[in-house]
mmCIF file with all atom_site columns, C-alpha atoms in Angstrom:
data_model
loop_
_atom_site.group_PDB
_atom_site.id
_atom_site.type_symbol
_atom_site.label_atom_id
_atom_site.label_alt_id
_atom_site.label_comp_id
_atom_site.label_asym_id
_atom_site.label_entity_id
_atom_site.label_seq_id
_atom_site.pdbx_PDB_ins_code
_atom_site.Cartn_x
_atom_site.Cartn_y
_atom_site.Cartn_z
_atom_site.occupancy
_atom_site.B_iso_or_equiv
_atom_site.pdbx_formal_charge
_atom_site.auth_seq_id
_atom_site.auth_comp_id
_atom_site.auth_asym_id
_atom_site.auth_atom_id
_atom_site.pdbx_PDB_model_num
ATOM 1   C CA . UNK A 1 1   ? 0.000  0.000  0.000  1.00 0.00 ? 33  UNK A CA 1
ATOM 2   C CA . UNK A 1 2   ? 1.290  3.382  -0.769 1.00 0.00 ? 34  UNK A CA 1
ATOM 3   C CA . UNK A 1 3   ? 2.331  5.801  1.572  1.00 0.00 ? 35  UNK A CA 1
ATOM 4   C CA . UNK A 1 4   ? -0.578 8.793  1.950  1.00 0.00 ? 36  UNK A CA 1
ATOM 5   C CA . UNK A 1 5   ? 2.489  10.794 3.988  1.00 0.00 ? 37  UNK A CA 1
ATOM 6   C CA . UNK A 1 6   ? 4.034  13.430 1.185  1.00 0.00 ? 38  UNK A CA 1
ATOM 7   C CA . UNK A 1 7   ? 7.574  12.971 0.538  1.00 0.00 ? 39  UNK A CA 1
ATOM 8   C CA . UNK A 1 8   ? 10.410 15.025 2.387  1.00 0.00 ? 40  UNK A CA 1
ATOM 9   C CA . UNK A 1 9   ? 11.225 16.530 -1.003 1.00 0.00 ? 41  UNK A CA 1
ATOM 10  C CA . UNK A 1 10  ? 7.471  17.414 -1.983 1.00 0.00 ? 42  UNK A CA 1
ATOM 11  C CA . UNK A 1 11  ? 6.772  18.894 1.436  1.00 0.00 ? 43  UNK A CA 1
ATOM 12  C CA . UNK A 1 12  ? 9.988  21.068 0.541  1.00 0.00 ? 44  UNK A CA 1
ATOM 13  C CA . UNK A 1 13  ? 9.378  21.720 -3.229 1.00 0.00 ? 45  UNK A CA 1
ATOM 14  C CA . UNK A 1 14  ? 5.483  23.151 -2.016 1.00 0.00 ? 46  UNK A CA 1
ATOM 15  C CA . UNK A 1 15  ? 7.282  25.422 0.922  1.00 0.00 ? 47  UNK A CA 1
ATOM 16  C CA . UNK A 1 16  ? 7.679  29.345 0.110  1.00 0.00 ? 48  UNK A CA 1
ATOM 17  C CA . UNK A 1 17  ? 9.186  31.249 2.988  1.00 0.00 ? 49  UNK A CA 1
ATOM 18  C CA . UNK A 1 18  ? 10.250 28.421 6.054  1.00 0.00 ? 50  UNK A CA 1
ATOM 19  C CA . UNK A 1 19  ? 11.395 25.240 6.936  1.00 0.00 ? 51  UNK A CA 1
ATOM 20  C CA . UNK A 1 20  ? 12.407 24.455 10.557 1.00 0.00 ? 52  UNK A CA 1
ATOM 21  C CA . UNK A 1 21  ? 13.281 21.310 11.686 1.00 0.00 ? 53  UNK A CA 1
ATOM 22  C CA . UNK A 1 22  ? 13.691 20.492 15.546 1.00 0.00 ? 54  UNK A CA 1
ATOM 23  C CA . UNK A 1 23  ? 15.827 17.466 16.390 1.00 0.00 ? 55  UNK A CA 1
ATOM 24  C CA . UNK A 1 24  ? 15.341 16.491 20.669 1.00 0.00 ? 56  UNK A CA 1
ATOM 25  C CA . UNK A 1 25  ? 17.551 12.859 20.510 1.00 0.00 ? 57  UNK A CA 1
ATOM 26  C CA . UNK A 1 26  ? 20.370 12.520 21.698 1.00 0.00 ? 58  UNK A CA 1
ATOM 27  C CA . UNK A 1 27  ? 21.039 9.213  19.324 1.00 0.00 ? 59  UNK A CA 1
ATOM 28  C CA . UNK A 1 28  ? 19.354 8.538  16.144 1.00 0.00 ? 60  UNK A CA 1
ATOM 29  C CA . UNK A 1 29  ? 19.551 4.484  14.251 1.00 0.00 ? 61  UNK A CA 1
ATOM 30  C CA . UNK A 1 30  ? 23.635 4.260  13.394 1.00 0.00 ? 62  UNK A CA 1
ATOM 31  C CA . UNK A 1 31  ? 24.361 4.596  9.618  1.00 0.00 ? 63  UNK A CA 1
ATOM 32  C CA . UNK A 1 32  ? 26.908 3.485  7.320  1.00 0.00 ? 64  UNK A CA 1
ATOM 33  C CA . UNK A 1 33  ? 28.551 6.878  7.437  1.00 0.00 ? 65  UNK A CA 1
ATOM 34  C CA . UNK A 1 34  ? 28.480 6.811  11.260 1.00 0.00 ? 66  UNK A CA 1
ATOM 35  C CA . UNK A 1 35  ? 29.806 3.337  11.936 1.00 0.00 ? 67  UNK A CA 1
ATOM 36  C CA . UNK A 1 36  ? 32.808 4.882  9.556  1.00 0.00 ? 68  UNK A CA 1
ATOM 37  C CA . UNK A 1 37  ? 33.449 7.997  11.576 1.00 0.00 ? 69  UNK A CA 1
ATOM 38  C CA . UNK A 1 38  ? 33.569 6.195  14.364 1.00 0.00 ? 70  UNK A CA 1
ATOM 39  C CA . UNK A 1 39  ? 36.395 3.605  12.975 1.00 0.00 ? 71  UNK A CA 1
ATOM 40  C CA . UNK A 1 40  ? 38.265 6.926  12.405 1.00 0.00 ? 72  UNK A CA 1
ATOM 41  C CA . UNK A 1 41  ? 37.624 7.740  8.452  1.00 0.00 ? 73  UNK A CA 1
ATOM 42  C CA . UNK A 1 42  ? 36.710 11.167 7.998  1.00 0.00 ? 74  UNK A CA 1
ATOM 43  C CA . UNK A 1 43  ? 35.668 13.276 5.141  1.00 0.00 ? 75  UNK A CA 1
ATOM 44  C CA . UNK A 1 44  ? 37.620 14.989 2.842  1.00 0.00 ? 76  UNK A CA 1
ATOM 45  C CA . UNK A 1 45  ? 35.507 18.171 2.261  1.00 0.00 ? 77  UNK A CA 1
ATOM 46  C CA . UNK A 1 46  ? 37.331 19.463 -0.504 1.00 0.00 ? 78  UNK A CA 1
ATOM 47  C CA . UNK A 1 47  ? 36.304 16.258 -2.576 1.00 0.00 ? 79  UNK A CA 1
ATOM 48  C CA . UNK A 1 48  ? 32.965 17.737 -2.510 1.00 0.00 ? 80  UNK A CA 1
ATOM 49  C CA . UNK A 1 49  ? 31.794 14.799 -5.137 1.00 0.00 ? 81  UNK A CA 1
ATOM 50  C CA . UNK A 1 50  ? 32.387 12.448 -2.075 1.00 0.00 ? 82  UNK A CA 1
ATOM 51  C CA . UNK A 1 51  ? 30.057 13.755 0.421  1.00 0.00 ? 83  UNK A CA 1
ATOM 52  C CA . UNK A 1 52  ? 27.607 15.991 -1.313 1.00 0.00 ? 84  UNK A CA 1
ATOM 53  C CA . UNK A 1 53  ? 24.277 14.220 -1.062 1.00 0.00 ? 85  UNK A CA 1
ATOM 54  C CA . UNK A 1 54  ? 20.870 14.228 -3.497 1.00 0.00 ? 86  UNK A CA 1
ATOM 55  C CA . UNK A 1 55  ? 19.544 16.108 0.310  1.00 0.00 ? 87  UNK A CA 1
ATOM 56  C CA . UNK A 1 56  ? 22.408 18.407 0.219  1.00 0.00 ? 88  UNK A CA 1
ATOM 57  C CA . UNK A 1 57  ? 21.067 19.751 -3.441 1.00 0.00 ? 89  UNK A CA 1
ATOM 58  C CA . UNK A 1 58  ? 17.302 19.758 -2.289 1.00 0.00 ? 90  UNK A CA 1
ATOM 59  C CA . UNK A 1 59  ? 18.491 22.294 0.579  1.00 0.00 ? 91  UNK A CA 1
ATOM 60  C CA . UNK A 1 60  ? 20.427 24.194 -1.790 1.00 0.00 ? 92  UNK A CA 1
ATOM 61  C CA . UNK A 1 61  ? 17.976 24.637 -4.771 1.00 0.00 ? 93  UNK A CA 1
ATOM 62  C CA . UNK A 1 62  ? 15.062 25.583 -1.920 1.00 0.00 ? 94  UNK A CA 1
ATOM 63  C CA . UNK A 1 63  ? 17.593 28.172 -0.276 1.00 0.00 ? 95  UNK A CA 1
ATOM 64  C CA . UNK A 1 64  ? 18.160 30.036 -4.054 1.00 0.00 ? 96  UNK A CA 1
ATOM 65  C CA . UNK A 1 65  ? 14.228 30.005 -4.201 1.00 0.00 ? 97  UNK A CA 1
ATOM 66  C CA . UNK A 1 66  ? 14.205 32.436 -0.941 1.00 0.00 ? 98  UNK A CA 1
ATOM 67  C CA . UNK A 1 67  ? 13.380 29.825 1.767  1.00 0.00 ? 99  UNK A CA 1
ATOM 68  C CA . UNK A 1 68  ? 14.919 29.966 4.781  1.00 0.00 ? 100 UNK A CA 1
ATOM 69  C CA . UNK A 1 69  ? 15.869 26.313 6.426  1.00 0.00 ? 101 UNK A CA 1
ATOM 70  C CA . UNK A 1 70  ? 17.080 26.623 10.030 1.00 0.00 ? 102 UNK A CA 1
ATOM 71  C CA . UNK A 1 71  ? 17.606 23.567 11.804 1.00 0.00 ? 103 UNK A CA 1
ATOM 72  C CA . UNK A 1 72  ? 17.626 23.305 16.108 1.00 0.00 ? 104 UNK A CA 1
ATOM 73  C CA . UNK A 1 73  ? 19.617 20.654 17.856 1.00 0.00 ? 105 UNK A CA 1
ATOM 74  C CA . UNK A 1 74  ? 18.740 20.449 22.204 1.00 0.00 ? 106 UNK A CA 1
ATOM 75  C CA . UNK A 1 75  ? 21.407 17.925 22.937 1.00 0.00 ? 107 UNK A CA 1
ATOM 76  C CA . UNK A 1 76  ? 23.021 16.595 26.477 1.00 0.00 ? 108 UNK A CA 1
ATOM 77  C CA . UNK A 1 77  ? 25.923 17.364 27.572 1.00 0.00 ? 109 UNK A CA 1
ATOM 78  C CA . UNK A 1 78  ? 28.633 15.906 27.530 1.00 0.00 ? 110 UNK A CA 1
ATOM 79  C CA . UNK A 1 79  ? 26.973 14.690 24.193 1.00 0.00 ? 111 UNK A CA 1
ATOM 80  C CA . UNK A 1 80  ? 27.041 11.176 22.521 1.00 0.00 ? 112 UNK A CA 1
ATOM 81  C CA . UNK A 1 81  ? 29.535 10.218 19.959 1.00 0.00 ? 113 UNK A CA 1
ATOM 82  C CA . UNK A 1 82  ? 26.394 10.258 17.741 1.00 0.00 ? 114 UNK A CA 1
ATOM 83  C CA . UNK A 1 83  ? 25.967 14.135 18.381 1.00 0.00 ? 115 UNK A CA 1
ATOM 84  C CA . UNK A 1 84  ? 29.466 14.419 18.389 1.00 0.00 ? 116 UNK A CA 1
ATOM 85  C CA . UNK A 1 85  ? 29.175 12.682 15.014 1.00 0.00 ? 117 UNK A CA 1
ATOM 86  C CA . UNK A 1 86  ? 26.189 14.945 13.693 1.00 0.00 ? 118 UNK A CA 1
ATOM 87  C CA . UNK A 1 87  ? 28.217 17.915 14.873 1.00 0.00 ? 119 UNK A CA 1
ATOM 88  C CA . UNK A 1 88  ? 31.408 17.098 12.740 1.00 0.00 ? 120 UNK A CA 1
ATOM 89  C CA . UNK A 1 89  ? 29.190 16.179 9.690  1.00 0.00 ? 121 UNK A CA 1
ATOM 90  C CA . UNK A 1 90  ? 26.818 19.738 10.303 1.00 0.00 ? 122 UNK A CA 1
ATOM 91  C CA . UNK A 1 91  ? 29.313 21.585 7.755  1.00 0.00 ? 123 UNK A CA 1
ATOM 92  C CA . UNK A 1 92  ? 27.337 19.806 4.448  1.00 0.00 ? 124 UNK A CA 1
ATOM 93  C CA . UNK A 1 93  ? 24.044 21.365 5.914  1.00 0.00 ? 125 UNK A CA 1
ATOM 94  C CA . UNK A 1 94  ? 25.569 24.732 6.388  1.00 0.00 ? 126 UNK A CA 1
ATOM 95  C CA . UNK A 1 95  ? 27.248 24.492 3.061  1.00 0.00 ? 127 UNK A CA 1
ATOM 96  C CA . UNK A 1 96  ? 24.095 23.755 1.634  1.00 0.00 ? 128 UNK A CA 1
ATOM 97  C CA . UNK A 1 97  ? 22.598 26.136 2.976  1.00 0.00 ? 129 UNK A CA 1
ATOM 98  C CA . UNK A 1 98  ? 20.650 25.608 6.478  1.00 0.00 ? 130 UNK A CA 1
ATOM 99  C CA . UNK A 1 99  ? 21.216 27.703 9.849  1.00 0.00 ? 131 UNK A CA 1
ATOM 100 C CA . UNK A 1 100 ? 22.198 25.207 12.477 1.00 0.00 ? 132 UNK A CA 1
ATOM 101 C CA . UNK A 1 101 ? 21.788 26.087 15.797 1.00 0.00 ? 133 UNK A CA 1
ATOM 102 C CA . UNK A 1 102 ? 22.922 24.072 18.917 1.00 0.00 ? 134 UNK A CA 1
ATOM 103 C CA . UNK A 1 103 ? 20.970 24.104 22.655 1.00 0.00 ? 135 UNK A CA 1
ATOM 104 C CA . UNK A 1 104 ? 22.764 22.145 25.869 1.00 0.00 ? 136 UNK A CA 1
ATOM 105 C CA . UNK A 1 105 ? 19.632 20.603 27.037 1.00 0.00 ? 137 UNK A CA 1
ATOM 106 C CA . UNK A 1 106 ? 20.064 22.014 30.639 1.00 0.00 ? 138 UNK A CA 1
ATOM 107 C CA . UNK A 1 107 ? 19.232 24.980 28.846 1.00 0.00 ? 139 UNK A CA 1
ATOM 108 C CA . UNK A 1 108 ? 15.651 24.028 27.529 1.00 0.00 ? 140 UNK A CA 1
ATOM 109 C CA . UNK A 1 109 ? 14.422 23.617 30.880 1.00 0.00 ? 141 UNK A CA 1
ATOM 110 C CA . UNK A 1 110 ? 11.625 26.231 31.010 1.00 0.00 ? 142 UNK A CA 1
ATOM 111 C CA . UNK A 1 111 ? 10.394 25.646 27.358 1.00 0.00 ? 143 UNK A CA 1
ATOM 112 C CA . UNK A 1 112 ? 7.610  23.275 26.618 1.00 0.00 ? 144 UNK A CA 1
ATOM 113 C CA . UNK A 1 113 ? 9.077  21.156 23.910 1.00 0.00 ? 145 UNK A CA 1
ATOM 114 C CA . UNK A 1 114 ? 7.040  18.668 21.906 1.00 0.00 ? 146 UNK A CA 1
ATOM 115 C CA . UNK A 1 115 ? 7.462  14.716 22.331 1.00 0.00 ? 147 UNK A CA 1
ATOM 116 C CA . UNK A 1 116 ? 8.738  13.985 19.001 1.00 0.00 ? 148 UNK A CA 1
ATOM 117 C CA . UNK A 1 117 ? 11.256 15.826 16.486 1.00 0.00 ? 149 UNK A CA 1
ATOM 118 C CA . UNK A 1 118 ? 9.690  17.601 13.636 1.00 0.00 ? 150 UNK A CA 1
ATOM 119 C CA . UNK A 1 119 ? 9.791  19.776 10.463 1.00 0.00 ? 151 UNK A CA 1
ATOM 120 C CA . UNK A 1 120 ? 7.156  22.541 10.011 1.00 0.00 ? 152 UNK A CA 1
ATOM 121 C CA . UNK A 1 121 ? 6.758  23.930 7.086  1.00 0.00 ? 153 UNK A CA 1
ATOM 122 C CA . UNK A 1 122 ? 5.584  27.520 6.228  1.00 0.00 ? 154 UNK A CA 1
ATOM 123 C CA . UNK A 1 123 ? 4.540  27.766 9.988  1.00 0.00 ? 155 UNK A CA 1
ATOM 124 C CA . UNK A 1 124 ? 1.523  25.504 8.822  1.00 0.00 ? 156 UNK A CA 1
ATOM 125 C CA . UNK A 1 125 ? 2.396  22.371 8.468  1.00 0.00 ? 157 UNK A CA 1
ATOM 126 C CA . UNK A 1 126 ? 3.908  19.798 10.478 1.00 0.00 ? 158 UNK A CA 1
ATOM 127 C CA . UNK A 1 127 ? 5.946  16.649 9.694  1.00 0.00 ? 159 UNK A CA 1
ATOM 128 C CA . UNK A 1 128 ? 6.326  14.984 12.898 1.00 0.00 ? 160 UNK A CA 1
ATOM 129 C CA . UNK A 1 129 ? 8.983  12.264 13.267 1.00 0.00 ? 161 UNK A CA 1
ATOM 130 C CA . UNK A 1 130 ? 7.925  9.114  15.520 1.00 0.00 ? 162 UNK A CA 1
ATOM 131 C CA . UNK A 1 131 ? 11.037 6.677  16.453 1.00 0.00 ? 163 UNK A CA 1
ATOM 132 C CA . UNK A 1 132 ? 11.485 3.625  18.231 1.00 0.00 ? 164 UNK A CA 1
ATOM 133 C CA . UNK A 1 133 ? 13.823 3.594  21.394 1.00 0.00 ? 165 UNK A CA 1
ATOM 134 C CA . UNK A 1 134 ? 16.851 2.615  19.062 1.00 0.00 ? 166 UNK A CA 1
ATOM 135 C CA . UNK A 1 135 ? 16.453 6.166  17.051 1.00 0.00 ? 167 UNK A CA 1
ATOM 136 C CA . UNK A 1 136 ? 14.453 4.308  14.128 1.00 0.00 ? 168 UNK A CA 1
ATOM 137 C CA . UNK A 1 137 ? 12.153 6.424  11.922 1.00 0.00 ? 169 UNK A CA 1
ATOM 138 C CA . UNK A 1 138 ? 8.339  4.166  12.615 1.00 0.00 ? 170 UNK A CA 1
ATOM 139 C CA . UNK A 1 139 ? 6.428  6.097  11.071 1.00 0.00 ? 171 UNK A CA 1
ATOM 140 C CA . UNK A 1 140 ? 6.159  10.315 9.786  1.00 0.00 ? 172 UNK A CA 1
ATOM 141 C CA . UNK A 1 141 ? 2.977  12.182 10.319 1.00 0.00 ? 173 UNK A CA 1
ATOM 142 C CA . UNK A 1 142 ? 1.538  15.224 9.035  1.00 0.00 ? 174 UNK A CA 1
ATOM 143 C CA . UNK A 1 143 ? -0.501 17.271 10.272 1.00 0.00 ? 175 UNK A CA 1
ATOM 144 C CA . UNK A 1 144 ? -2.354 20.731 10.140 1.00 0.00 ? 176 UNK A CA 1
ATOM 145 C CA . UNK A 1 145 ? -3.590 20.924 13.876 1.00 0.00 ? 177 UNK A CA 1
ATOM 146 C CA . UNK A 1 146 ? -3.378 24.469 14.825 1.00 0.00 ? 178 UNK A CA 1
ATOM 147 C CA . UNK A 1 147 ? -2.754 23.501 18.555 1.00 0.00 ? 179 UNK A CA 1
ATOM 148 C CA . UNK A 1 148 ? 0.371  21.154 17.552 1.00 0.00 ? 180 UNK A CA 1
ATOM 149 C CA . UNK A 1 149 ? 1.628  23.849 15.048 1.00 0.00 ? 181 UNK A CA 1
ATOM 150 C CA . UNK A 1 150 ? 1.510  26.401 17.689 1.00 0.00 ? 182 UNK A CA 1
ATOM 151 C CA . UNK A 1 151 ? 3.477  24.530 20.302 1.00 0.00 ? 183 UNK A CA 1
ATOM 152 C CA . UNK A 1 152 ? 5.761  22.926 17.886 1.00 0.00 ? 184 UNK A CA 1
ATOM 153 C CA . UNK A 1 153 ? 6.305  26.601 16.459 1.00 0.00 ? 185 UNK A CA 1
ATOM 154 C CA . UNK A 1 154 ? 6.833  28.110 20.138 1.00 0.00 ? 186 UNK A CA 1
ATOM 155 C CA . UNK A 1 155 ? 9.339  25.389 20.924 1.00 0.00 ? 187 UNK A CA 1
ATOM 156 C CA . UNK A 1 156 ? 11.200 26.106 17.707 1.00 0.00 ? 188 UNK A CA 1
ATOM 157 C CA . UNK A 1 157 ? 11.655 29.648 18.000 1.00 0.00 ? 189 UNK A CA 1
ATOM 158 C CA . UNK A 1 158 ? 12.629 29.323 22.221 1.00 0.00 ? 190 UNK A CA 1
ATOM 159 C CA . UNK A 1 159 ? 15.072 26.563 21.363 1.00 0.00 ? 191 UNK A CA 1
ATOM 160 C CA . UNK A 1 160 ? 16.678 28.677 18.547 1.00 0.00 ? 192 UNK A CA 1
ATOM 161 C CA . UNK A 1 161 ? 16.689 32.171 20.073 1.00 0.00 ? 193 UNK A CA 1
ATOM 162 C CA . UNK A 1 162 ? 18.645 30.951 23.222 1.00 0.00 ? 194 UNK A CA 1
ATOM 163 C CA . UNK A 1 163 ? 20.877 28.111 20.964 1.00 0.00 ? 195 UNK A CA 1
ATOM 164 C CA . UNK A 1 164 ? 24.610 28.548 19.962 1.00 0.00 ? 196 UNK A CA 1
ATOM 165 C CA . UNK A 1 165 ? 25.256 29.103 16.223 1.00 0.00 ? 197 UNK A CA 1
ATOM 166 C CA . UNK A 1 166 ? 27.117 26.184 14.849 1.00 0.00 ? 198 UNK A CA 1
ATOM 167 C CA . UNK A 1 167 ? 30.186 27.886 14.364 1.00 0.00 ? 199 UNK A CA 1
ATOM 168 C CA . UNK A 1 168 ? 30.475 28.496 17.662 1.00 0.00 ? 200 UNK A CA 1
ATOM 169 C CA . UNK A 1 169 ? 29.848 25.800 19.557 1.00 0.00 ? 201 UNK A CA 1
ATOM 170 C CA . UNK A 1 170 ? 32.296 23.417 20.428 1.00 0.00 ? 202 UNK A CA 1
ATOM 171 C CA . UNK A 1 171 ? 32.615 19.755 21.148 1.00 0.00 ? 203 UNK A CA 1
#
């Protein structure tokens, strides 16, 4: 049976001013690319052919239509070798584009942050991410729910205005 939940990249393609994305884990399913960072290989980021990724074009291509992608990270510290990982690999979304934004989680104490990581879209719509307890994707859900897009929204915009810029924060 066919999926009824849009595409990443069709969610994207139909956005016109913002896309902010809200990640709360602290470890997400390992990948191929993080099993090899952690044996020690590393990228070599002026062999941009090696690591630039279908994704990294999407971001790019919705960027040079005027959208602005900003991405949140509320992470513990001292953080996981899989943050650590998603740290070190951050530059391709900045290169292609994105606003990163880091938040120590002792930090997000007094903001009401949703149960699940999530994308909204145009301040309308919602992709909401549900995981198992190993950090697998289940199952995505959209929604429209004005209550969910406003605290999803609020949480987004506290997490980033008191986050570090990527640049600047060190692990």
């Amino acid at each position: 049976m066919p999926s009824s939940v849009p595409s990443f990249a069709e969610l994207l393609g139909q956005c016109e001013r913002s896309a902010v994305h809200l990640e709360l884990r602290d470890s997400y399913a390992p990948t191929d690319r993080f099993e090899a960072w952690k044996r020690g290989e590393r990228i070599d980021w002026e062999d941009r052919a090696s690591w630039w990724h279908s994704y990294d074009q999407l971001i790019t291509d919705t960027v040079a239509r005027g959208v602005a992608i900003r991405r949140a990270r509320v992470v513990s510290e001292p953080v996981s070798d899989y943050i650590r990982w998603e740290h070190y690999v951050t530059r391709a979304n900045v290169t292609a584009g994105e606003e990163v934004r880091w938040l120590p989680r002792r930090r997000a104490t007094s903001i009401a942050l949703p149960g699940n990581d999530f994308w909204l879209f145009d301040g309308t719509l919602l992709r909401v991410h549900h995981f198992s307890g190993d950090g697998v994707v289940v199952e995505d859900e959209i929604t429209a729910d004005p209550e969910a897009v406003k605290l999803c929204s609020a949480a987004f915009e506290a997490v980033w205005e008191r986050a570090i810029p990527h640049h600047l924060y060190e692990i």
